[in-house]
Amino acid sequence: MSIIELLHSISSIKIGEFKLKSGDISPFYMDLRLIPSHPTLFELVLSEYCNLVNSLDYKPDAIAGIMSAGVPFATGIAIREKIPLLQIRAEKKAHGTKKMIEGILPNKGSKIVLIDDLISTGVSKLMPTKILRDKGMIVDDLIVLIDRTNSDGKMILKNNKLRLHSSFTLEHILHELKDLNIPTKELKIINEAIKIWDS
């Protein structure tokens, strides 16, 4: 089974009405936090991430998993590729040490790749990028499994000089879902949502 088929089989792709982190209302939701609970799927997904990391024209000095959804994937990459791991918050911590970065930062000028599960508007990726750049790190690339950005999201990344790498887009997922036994009504909902998202 493909990754999309497996995601569908574990109900990781949900149809309904969901409020995204950005505040937007979406008729579908992808719960990629379920992936690590399914070892076979997790292994396949980690291979996708590692392929994307290895497709870069440099080897990162560290990878930074965006908390919390990006951390399991970043951890898997770090182990497989022998790359130091950082964990970075997308929002300020209000308790404890209030640290935004967990782990040991490499020297200034080091190249760090951001890792997350997916991307929608791109806004939540800006804080981690700024935090690392303010520490003297070079952050040019963001790797996710699924890209669900629209034209506005792509512009936000471009304006912040952040290159996006992903394994799947919404269109790709829809194409695969059409070949599965998914209700026609649900496919129609997804199709309409993508049209609105891209408008």
Short mmCIF file of C-alpha atoms in Angstrom, two decimals:
data_model
loop_
_atom_site.label_atom_id
_atom_site.label_comp_id
_atom_site.label_asym_id
_atom_site.label_seq_id
_atom_site.Cartn_x
_atom_site.Cartn_y
_atom_site.Cartn_z
CA MET A 1 0.00 0.00 0.00
CA SER A 2 1.12 3.55 -0.70
CA ILE A 3 1.57 6.15 2.02
CA ILE A 4 -1.67 7.88 1.01
CA GLU A 5 -3.56 4.58 1.12
CA LEU A 6 -2.16 3.86 4.56
CA LEU A 7 -3.03 7.36 5.80
CA HIS A 8 -6.58 6.83 4.58
CA SER A 9 -6.78 3.37 6.17
CA ILE A 10 -5.88 4.72 9.64
CA SER A 11 -8.33 7.65 9.26
CA SER A 12 -5.51 10.17 9.22
CA ILE A 13 -7.36 12.02 6.46
CA LYS A 14 -10.66 13.24 7.90
CA ILE A 15 -13.60 14.89 6.14
CA GLY A 16 -15.82 17.33 8.07
CA GLU A 17 -15.42 20.87 9.41
CA PHE A 18 -12.16 21.66 11.15
CA LYS A 19 -10.58 24.86 12.44
CA LEU A 20 -6.94 25.04 11.43
CA LYS A 21 -4.19 26.58 13.57
CA SER A 22 -4.32 29.61 11.28
CA GLY A 23 -8.00 30.12 12.17
CA ASP A 24 -9.22 29.09 8.72
CA ILE A 25 -12.06 26.58 8.47
CA SER A 26 -11.27 23.52 6.37
CA PRO A 27 -13.59 20.69 5.23
CA PHE A 28 -10.75 18.23 5.65
CA TYR A 29 -8.03 17.61 8.21
CA MET A 30 -4.86 15.56 8.07
CA ASP A 31 -3.89 14.17 11.45
CA LEU A 32 -0.29 13.15 10.80
CA ARG A 33 0.37 12.74 14.53
CA LEU A 34 -1.12 9.25 14.12
CA ILE A 35 1.76 8.12 11.92
CA PRO A 36 4.29 7.20 14.67
CA SER A 37 1.70 4.82 16.19
CA HIS A 38 1.91 2.72 12.99
CA PRO A 39 5.51 1.45 12.61
CA THR A 40 5.23 0.27 8.99
CA LEU A 41 3.77 3.60 7.87
CA PHE A 42 6.22 5.52 10.06
CA GLU A 43 9.16 3.75 8.40
CA LEU A 44 7.85 4.59 4.92
CA VAL A 45 7.31 8.23 5.88
CA LEU A 46 10.80 8.50 7.37
CA SER A 47 12.22 7.23 4.08
CA GLU A 48 10.38 10.05 2.29
CA TYR A 49 11.83 12.62 4.68
CA CYS A 50 15.35 11.21 4.37
CA ASN A 51 15.11 11.28 0.57
CA LEU A 52 14.20 14.96 0.74
CA VAL A 53 17.06 15.72 3.13
CA ASN A 54 19.51 13.88 0.89
CA SER A 55 18.23 15.73 -2.19
CA LEU A 56 19.55 19.02 -0.79
CA ASP A 57 22.81 20.30 -2.25
CA TYR A 58 24.42 20.27 1.22
CA LYS A 59 24.42 18.14 4.36
CA PRO A 60 22.74 20.00 7.24
CA ASP A 61 24.78 20.71 10.35
CA ALA A 62 21.57 20.05 12.31
CA ILE A 63 17.88 19.50 11.77
CA ALA A 64 15.22 21.26 13.82
CA GLY A 65 11.90 19.57 14.47
CA ILE A 66 9.10 22.09 14.99
CA MET A 67 7.18 21.16 18.14
CA SER A 68 5.30 19.10 18.53
CA ALA A 69 4.21 17.42 15.29
CA GLY A 70 7.56 17.76 13.55
CA VAL A 71 9.67 16.27 16.35
CA PRO A 72 9.02 12.52 15.79
CA PHE A 73 9.95 12.87 12.12
CA ALA A 74 13.01 14.99 12.85
CA THR A 75 14.11 12.44 15.45
CA GLY A 76 13.84 9.60 12.96
CA ILE A 77 15.83 11.55 10.37
CA ALA A 78 18.50 12.42 12.93
CA ILE A 79 18.98 8.75 13.84
CA ARG A 80 18.99 7.50 10.26
CA GLU A 81 21.20 10.21 8.78
CA LYS A 82 23.43 10.80 11.84
CA ILE A 83 22.55 14.51 11.94
CA PRO A 84 22.32 16.42 15.26
CA LEU A 85 18.76 17.12 16.39
CA LEU A 86 17.21 20.31 17.72
CA GLN A 87 13.64 20.88 18.85
CA ILE A 88 12.16 24.32 18.35
CA ARG A 89 8.91 25.88 19.47
CA ALA A 90 6.59 27.74 17.13
CA GLU A 91 5.16 29.69 20.08
CA LYS A 92 6.67 31.19 23.23
CA LYS A 93 6.77 28.94 26.28
CA ALA A 94 5.14 30.53 29.34
CA HIS A 95 6.61 28.26 32.03
CA GLY A 96 9.80 26.51 33.13
CA THR A 97 12.97 27.81 31.48
CA LYS A 98 10.91 29.40 28.68
CA LYS A 99 13.49 28.08 26.21
CA MET A 100 12.49 28.23 22.55
CA ILE A 101 15.19 25.79 21.43
CA GLU A 102 15.92 22.41 22.99
CA GLY A 103 19.28 20.87 22.18
CA ILE A 104 22.80 22.13 21.54
CA LEU A 105 23.08 24.80 18.88
CA PRO A 106 25.98 24.39 16.46
CA ASN A 107 28.36 27.26 15.68
CA LYS A 108 27.11 30.44 14.05
CA GLY A 109 26.86 30.10 10.29
CA SER A 110 25.77 26.46 10.54
CA LYS A 111 23.09 25.24 8.13
CA ILE A 112 19.90 24.02 9.76
CA VAL A 113 16.89 22.44 8.05
CA LEU A 114 13.42 22.82 9.56
CA ILE A 115 11.22 19.71 9.77
CA ASP A 116 7.45 19.64 10.25
CA ASP A 117 4.58 17.33 9.39
CA LEU A 118 2.74 19.62 6.97
CA ILE A 119 2.27 23.23 5.97
CA SER A 120 -0.91 25.24 5.38
CA THR A 121 -0.50 29.03 5.46
CA GLY A 122 3.19 29.03 6.34
CA VAL A 123 2.73 31.54 9.17
CA SER A 124 3.59 29.05 11.94
CA LYS A 125 6.97 28.38 10.31
CA LEU A 126 8.11 32.00 10.56
CA MET A 127 8.82 32.12 14.31
CA PRO A 128 11.10 29.04 14.32
CA THR A 129 12.91 30.42 11.26
CA LYS A 130 13.44 33.82 12.91
CA ILE A 131 14.60 32.32 16.21
CA LEU A 132 17.29 30.24 14.52
CA ARG A 133 18.39 33.03 12.20
CA ASP A 134 18.64 35.43 15.15
CA LYS A 135 21.04 32.91 16.72
CA GLY A 136 23.27 33.18 13.67
CA MET A 137 22.08 30.00 11.96
CA ILE A 138 21.51 29.68 8.20
CA VAL A 139 17.95 28.48 7.61
CA ASP A 140 17.03 28.21 3.94
CA ASP A 141 14.99 25.00 3.74
CA LEU A 142 11.81 23.58 5.24
CA ILE A 143 10.86 19.93 4.75
CA VAL A 144 7.33 18.59 5.29
CA LEU A 145 5.47 15.46 4.28
CA ILE A 146 2.42 17.29 2.94
CA ASP A 147 2.19 20.70 1.30
CA ARG A 148 -1.29 22.20 1.46
CA THR A 149 -0.24 25.81 0.88
CA ASN A 150 -2.15 28.11 -1.45
CA SER A 151 -0.62 30.97 -3.43
CA ASP A 152 -0.61 33.22 -0.32
CA GLY A 153 1.29 30.60 1.67
CA LYS A 154 3.85 30.21 -1.08
CA MET A 155 4.34 33.98 -1.17
CA ILE A 156 4.90 34.08 2.61
CA LEU A 157 7.67 31.51 2.27
CA LYS A 158 9.20 33.32 -0.69
CA ASN A 159 9.18 36.65 1.14
CA ASN A 160 10.96 35.01 4.07
CA LYS A 161 13.53 33.31 1.81
CA LEU A 162 12.45 29.82 2.86
CA ARG A 163 12.47 27.00 0.30
CA LEU A 164 9.76 24.35 0.70
CA HIS A 165 10.33 20.65 0.04
CA SER A 166 7.49 18.12 0.34
CA SER A 167 6.56 14.59 -0.69
CA PHE A 168 2.88 15.22 -1.41
CA THR A 169 0.56 18.06 -2.37
CA LEU A 170 -3.22 18.24 -1.96
CA GLU A 171 -3.65 17.55 -5.64
CA HIS A 172 -1.49 14.44 -5.43
CA ILE A 173 -3.48 13.16 -2.45
CA LEU A 174 -6.79 13.78 -4.20
CA HIS A 175 -5.59 11.90 -7.26
CA GLU A 176 -4.77 8.85 -5.14
CA LEU A 177 -8.00 9.06 -3.15
CA LYS A 178 -9.98 8.87 -6.37
CA ASP A 179 -8.61 5.37 -6.88
CA LEU A 180 -9.75 4.24 -3.43
CA ASN A 181 -13.19 3.39 -2.15
CA ILE A 182 -13.81 6.86 -0.78
CA PRO A 183 -17.40 8.18 -1.00
CA THR A 184 -18.03 10.42 -4.01
CA LYS A 185 -19.54 13.05 -1.70
CA GLU A 186 -16.28 13.28 0.24
CA LEU A 187 -14.23 13.56 -2.94
CA LYS A 188 -16.46 16.39 -4.11
CA ILE A 189 -15.94 18.22 -0.82
CA ILE A 190 -12.17 17.89 -1.14
CA ASN A 191 -12.24 19.03 -4.77
CA GLU A 192 -14.27 22.12 -3.94
CA ALA A 193 -12.03 22.94 -0.99
CA ILE A 194 -8.91 22.82 -3.15
CA LYS A 195 -10.53 25.17 -5.70
CA ILE A 196 -11.33 27.67 -2.94
CA TRP A 197 -7.91 27.25 -1.31
CA ASP A 198 -6.13 27.93 -4.59
CA SER A 199 -8.32 30.89 -5.61
#
